[in-house]
Amino acid sequence: MLKLMYITNRPEIAQIAESAGVDRIFVDMEFIGKDARQKGLDTVKSHHTAADAAAVKQAVASAQVLVRVNPIHEALPQYFSSEDEINAVTDAGADIIMLPYFKTVEEVKAFIGLVRGRAKTMLLIETPEAVEHVDEILEIPGIDEVHIGLNDLSIGYGKKFMFELLADGTVERLSFKFRKKNIPFGFGGVASVGNGMLPSEYIIKEHYRLGSGCVILSRSFCDVSKLNHIGMINATFIRGVREIRELERECEKHSSFFFDNERELVRLVNNIIKGAET
């Protein structure tokens, strides 16, 4: 089944997510350059810290703690370098460290060298340059997992809707390369079943068709900024994870519907794009 990831720096929310069956708690420290490239978009900009990662690590029992650090960078006037940042994250107990928004082979090599095997490494492929050099990148030793970041990658390609990358074959072509190298991978995020501009069940079925192993639960899956009752948050997680797992069991039993799902997904994405143009 898919490894489910949820972004939070709140220990109490991490515990609720873990209890409901979320596999990875995602602490998001990335901020360098993110506001500029996602200007005007309603995207998650978390500004978490290494201290948040340590607090979440202490709060969970079995869920892995994944930390997205910043792109490779030198020390800034008010922020430490990639080396110090990664050291702080490993000291905090991160199980997996994610490198975002890289463009070159050299950045990936630098990242893996800085992690030094102290945690699992995950590359977030979200630039056209990373896609262009993906074959060379995948030859680098020390890559444990890869995730395709549909939001920034769609911006980089000038797409109108991030799931165009599912409909136009981009994700499928990358998935084939990852499977060929036996590197576990995932892509994008999903809302709860039945929700989202492109309903999440179509996306989850594509995960199974393409051999993906993980997905991020989007902010809309459980937007804790809009829920101030801990019981409602707990119930939302329990119901949402249960519905995803039920859908996954259907996927495991009935693989023949994947191709019908692919055609329907392409049709829905094209309709969404046409609607945006009118």
Coordinates of C-alpha atoms in Angstrom, one line a residue, residues 133-230:
H133 CA 19.4 15.2 -16.5
V134 CA 17.5 12.5 -14.7
D135 CA 19.3 9.6 -16.3
E136 CA 22.7 10.9 -15.2
I137 CA 21.2 11.8 -11.7
L138 CA 19.9 8.2 -11.2
E139 CA 23.4 6.8 -11.7
I140 CA 24.6 8.6 -8.5
P141 CA 25.0 6.2 -5.6
G142 CA 23.2 6.9 -2.4
I143 CA 19.7 7.8 -3.7
D144 CA 17.1 6.0 -1.6
E145 CA 13.9 7.4 -3.0
V146 CA 12.5 9.9 -5.5
H147 CA 9.4 12.0 -5.4
I148 CA 8.0 14.0 -8.4
G149 CA 6.8 17.5 -7.3
L150 CA 3.9 18.1 -9.6
N151 CA 3.3 21.7 -8.5
D152 CA 6.7 23.3 -9.2
L153 CA 7.4 21.0 -12.1
S154 CA 4.1 22.1 -13.8
I155 CA 5.1 25.8 -13.2
G156 CA 8.5 25.1 -14.7
Y157 CA 6.9 23.7 -17.9
G158 CA 4.3 26.5 -18.1
K159 CA 1.3 24.2 -17.5
K160 CA -2.1 25.5 -16.5
F161 CA -2.9 22.6 -14.1
M162 CA -0.4 20.4 -12.3
F163 CA -2.1 17.1 -13.2
E164 CA -1.4 17.8 -16.9
L165 CA 1.9 16.0 -16.1
L166 CA -0.1 12.9 -15.5
A167 CA -2.2 13.3 -18.6
D168 CA 0.6 14.1 -21.0
G169 CA 2.8 11.1 -20.0
T170 CA 5.6 13.0 -18.1
V171 CA 5.0 11.2 -14.9
E172 CA 4.7 7.8 -16.7
R173 CA 8.1 8.4 -18.5
L174 CA 9.8 9.3 -15.2
S175 CA 8.2 6.4 -13.4
F176 CA 9.6 3.9 -16.0
K177 CA 13.1 5.3 -15.3
F178 CA 12.7 4.9 -11.6
R179 CA 11.4 1.4 -11.8
K180 CA 14.2 0.4 -14.2
K181 CA 16.7 1.5 -11.5
N182 CA 14.7 -0.1 -8.7
I183 CA 14.4 3.2 -6.9
P184 CA 11.2 3.6 -4.9
F185 CA 9.2 6.7 -5.9
G186 CA 6.1 8.7 -5.5
F187 CA 4.4 11.7 -6.9
G188 CA 2.2 14.7 -6.0
G189 CA -0.4 14.9 -3.3
V190 CA -4.1 13.9 -2.9
A191 CA -7.1 15.1 -1.1
S192 CA -9.6 12.8 0.6
V193 CA -11.5 10.3 -1.6
G194 CA -14.1 12.1 -3.7
N195 CA -12.5 15.5 -3.3
G196 CA -10.2 17.7 -5.3
M197 CA -10.6 19.5 -8.7
L198 CA -9.4 16.2 -10.1
P199 CA -11.0 13.6 -7.7
S200 CA -8.3 11.9 -5.7
E201 CA -9.5 8.4 -6.6
Y202 CA -8.3 8.9 -10.2
I203 CA -4.9 9.9 -8.9
I204 CA -4.6 7.0 -6.5
K205 CA -5.4 4.5 -9.2
E206 CA -2.6 6.1 -11.3
H207 CA -0.2 5.5 -8.4
Y208 CA -1.0 1.8 -8.6
R209 CA -0.8 1.7 -12.4
L210 CA 2.6 3.4 -12.5
G211 CA 4.1 1.5 -9.5
S212 CA 4.3 4.5 -7.2
G213 CA 4.9 3.8 -3.5
C214 CA 4.1 7.1 -1.7
V215 CA 1.9 10.2 -1.8
I216 CA 1.5 13.4 0.2
L217 CA -1.9 14.0 1.8
S218 CA -2.7 17.5 0.7
R219 CA -3.6 20.4 3.0
S220 CA -7.2 19.9 2.0
F221 CA -7.2 16.3 3.2
C222 CA -7.2 17.8 6.7
D223 CA -6.8 21.5 7.0
V224 CA -6.0 21.9 10.7
S225 CA -6.0 25.7 10.3
K226 CA -9.7 25.5 9.8
L227 CA -10.5 22.9 12.5
N228 CA -10.1 24.0 16.1
H229 CA -11.5 20.8 17.6
I230 CA -9.1 18.0 18.2

